[in-house]
PDB file of C-alpha atoms in Angstrom:
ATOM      1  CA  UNK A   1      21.144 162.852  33.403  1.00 68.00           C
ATOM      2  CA  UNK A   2      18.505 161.289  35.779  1.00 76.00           C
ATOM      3  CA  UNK A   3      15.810 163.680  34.402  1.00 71.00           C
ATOM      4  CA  UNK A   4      16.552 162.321  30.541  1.00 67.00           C
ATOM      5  CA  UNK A   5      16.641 158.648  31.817  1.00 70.00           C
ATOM      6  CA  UNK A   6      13.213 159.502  33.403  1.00 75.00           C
ATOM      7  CA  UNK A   7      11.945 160.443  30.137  1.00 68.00           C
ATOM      8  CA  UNK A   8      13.552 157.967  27.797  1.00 69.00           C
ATOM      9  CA  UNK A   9      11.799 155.253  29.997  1.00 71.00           C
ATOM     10  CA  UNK A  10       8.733 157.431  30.203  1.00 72.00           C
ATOM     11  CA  UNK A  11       8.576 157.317  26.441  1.00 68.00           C
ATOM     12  CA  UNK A  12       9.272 153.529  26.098  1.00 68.00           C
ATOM     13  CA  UNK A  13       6.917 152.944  28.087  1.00 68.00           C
ATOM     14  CA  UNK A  14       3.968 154.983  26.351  1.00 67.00           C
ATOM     15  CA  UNK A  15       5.353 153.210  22.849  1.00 70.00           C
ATOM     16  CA  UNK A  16       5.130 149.956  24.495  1.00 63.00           C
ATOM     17  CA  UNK A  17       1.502 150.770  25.792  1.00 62.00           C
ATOM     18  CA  UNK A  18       0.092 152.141  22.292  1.00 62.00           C
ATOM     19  CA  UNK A  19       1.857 149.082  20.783  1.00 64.00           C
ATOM     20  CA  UNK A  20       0.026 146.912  23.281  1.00 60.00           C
ATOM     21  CA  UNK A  21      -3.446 148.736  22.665  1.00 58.00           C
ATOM     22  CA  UNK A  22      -4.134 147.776  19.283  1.00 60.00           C
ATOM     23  CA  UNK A  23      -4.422 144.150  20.159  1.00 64.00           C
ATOM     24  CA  UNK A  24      -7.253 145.020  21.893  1.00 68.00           C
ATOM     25  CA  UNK A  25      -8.944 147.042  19.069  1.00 65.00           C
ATOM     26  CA  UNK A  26     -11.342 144.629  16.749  1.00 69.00           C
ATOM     27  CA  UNK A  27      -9.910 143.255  13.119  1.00 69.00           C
ATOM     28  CA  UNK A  28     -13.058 144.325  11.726  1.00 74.00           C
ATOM     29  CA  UNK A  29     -15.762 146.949  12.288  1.00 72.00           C
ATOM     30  CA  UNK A  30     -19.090 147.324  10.750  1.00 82.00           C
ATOM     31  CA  UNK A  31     -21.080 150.337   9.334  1.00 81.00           C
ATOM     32  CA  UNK A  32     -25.001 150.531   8.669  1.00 85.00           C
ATOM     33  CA  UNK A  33     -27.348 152.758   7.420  1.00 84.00           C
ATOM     34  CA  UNK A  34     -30.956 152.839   5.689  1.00 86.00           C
ATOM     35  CA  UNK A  35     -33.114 155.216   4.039  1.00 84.00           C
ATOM     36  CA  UNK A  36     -36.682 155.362   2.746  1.00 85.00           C
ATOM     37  CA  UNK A  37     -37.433 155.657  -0.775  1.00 83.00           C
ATOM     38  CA  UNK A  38     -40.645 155.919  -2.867  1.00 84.00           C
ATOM     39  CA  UNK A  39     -39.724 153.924  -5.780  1.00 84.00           C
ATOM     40  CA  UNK A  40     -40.283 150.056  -6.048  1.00 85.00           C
ATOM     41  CA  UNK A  41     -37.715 147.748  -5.268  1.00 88.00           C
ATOM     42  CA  UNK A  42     -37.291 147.122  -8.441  1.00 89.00           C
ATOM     43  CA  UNK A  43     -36.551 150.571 -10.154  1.00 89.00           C
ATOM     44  CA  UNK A  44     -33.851 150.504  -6.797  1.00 89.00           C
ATOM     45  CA  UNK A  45     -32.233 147.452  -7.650  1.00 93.00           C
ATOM     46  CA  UNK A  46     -31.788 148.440 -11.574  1.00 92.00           C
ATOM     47  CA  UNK A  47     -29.998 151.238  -9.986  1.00 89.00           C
ATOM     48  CA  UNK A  48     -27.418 149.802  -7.735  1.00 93.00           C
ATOM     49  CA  UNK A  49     -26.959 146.219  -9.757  1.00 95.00           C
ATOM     50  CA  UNK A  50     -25.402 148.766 -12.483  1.00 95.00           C
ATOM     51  CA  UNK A  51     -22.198 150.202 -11.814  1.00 95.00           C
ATOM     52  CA  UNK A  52     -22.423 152.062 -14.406  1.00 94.00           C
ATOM     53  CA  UNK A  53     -24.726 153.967 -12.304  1.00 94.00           C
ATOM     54  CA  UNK A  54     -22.723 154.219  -9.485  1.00 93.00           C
ATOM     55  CA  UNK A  55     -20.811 157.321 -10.448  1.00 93.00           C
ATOM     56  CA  UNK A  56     -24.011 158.985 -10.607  1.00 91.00           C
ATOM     57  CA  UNK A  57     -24.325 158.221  -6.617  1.00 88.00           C
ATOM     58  CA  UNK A  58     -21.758 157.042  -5.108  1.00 91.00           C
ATOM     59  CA  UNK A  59     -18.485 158.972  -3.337  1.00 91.00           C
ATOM     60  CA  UNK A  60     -16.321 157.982  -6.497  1.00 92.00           C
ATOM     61  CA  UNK A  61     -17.628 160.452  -8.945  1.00 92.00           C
ATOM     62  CA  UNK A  62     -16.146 163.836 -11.266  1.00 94.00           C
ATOM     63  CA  UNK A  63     -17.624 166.649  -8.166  1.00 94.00           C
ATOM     64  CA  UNK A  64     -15.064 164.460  -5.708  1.00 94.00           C
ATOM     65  CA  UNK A  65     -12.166 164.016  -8.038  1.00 96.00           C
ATOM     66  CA  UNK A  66     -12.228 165.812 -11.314  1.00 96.00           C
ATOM     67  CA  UNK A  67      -9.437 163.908 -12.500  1.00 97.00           C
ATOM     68  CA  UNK A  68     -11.041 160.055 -11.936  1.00 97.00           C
ATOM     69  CA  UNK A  69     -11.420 158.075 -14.645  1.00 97.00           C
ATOM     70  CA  UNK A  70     -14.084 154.993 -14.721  1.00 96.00           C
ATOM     71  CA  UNK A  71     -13.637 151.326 -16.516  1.00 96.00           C
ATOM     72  CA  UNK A  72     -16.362 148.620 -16.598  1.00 96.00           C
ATOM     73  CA  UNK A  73     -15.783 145.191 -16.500  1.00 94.00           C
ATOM     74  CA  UNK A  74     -17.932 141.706 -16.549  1.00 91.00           C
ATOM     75  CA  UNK A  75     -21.039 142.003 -17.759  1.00 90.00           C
ATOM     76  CA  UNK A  76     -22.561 145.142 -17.032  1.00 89.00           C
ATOM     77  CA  UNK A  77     -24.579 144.233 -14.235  1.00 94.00           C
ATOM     78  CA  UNK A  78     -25.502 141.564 -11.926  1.00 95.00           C
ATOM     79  CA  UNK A  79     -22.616 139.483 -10.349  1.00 96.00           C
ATOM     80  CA  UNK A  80     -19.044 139.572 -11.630  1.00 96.00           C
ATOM     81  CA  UNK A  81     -19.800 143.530 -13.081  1.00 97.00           C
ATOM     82  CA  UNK A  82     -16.937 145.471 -12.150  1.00 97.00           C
ATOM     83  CA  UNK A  83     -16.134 148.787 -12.004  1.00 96.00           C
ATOM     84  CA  UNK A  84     -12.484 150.427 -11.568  1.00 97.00           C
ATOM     85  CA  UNK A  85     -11.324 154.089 -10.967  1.00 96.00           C
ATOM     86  CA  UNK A  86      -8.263 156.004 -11.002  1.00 97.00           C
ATOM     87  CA  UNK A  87      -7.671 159.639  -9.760  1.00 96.00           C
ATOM     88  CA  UNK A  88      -5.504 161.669  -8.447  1.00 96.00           C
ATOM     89  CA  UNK A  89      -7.570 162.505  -5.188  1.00 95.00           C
ATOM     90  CA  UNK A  90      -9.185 159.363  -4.630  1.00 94.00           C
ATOM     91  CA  UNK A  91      -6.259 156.756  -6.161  1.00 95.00           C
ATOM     92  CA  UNK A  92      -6.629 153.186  -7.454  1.00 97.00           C
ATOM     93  CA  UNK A  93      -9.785 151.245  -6.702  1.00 96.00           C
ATOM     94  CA  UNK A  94     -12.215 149.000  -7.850  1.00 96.00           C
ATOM     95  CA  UNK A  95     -15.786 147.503  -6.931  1.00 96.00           C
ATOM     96  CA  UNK A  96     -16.822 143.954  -7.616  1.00 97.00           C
ATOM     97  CA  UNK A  97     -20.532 142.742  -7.350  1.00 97.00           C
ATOM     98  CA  UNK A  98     -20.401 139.339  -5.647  1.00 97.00           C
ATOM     99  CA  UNK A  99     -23.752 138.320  -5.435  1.00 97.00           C
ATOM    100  CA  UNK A 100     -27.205 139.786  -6.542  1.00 96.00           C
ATOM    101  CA  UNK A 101     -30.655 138.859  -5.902  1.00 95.00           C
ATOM    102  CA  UNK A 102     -33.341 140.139  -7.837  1.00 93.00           C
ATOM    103  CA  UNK A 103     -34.988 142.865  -6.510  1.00 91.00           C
ATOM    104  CA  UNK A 104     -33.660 142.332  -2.556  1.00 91.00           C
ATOM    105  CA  UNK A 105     -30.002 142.578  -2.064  1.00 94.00           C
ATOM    106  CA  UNK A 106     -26.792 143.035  -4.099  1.00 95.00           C
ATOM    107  CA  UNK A 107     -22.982 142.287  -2.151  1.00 94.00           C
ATOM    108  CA  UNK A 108     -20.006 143.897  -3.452  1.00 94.00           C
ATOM    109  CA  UNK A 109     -16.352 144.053  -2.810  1.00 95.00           C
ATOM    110  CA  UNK A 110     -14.381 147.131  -2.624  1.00 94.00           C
ATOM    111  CA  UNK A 111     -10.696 147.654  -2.508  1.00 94.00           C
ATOM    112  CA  UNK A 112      -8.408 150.006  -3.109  1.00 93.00           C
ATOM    113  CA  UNK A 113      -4.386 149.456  -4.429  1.00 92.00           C
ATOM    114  CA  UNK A 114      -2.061 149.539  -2.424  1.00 87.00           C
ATOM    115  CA  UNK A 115      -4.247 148.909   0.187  1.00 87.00           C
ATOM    116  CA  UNK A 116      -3.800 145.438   1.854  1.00 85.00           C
ATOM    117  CA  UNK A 117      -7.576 145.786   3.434  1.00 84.00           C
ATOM    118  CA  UNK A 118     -11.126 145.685   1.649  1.00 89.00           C
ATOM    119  CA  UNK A 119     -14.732 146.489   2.101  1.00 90.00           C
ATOM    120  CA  UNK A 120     -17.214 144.151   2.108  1.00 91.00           C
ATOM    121  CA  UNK A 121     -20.907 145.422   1.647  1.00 91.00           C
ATOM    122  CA  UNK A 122     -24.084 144.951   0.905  1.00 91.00           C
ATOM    123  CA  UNK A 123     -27.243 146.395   0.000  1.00 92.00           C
ATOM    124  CA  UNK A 124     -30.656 145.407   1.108  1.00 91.00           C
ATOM    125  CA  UNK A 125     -34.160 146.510  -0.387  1.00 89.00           C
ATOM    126  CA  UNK A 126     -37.480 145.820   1.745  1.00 85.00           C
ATOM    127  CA  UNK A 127     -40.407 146.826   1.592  1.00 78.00           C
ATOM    128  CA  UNK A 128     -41.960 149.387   4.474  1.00 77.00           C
ATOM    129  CA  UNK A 129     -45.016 151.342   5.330  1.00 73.00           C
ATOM    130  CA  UNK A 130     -45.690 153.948   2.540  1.00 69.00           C
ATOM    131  CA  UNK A 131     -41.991 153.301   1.319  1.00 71.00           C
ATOM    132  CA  UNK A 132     -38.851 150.814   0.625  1.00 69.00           C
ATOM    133  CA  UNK A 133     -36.279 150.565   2.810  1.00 70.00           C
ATOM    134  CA  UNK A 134     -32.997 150.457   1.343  1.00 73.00           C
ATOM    135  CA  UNK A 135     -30.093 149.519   3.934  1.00 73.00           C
ATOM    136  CA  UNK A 136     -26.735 148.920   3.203  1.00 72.00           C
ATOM    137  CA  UNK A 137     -23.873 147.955   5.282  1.00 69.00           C
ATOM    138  CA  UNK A 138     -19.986 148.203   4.692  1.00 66.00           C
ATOM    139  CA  UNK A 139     -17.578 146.079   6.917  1.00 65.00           C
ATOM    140  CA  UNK A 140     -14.010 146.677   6.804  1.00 61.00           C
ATOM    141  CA  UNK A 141     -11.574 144.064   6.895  1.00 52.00           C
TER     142      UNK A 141
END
């Protein structure tokens, strides 16, 4: 009897202490990456300003999910363009472009349904030495 109330506690207390722990972890985290491209920032920003394109690159595409279907919305590029997928594998979600800058950056907003948190990101296109730097940056709410 003394051994289970040793353990009941035991486990209270690691529940309490996990509980406890995630006030500590951040609301928010931030991923970044770049890469270095030959083509002008302009030919780039066509590109990504499109999501009608973004199939063509992007995670959300037949080879992941043969099953997704794509809709457009807005006008087909620039802020307010939309685009929306279903699929089995990758569910219910949708990117909207939020703001777009000719040829530097583009901002979007991702979610997903059923999914009370989104993704904010951003592209940005700069030019480099002997290349363009295209960087882009997701941050998770």
């Amino acid at each position: 009897m003394r051994l289970l109330k040793i353990v009941l506690l035991a486990l209270v207390a690691l529940s309490a202490a996990g509980y406890g722990a995630t006030f500590f972890l951040p609301t928010a985290f931030e991923v970044e990456r770049s890469i270095y491209l030959q083509h002008s920032p302009e030919e780039v920003y066509r590109y990504l300003n499109n999501p009608t394109e973004w199939p063509n690159w992007s995670a959300v595409n037949k080879q992941t999910d043969p099953t997704v279907i794509h809709l457009y919305g807005g006008s087909f590029e620039g802020k307010g363009a939309r685009l929306q997928w279903s699929g089995d594998k990758l569910g219910n979600g949708q990117v909207v472009l939020t703001e777009s800058i000719n040829p530097s950056s583009i901002t979007y907003l991702q979610s997903l349904q059923d999914v009370a948190d989104s993704v904010q990101g951003f592209f940005t296109i700069a030019p480099e030495r002997g290349a363009h730097s295209l960087s882009g940056s997701r941050k998770l709410w």
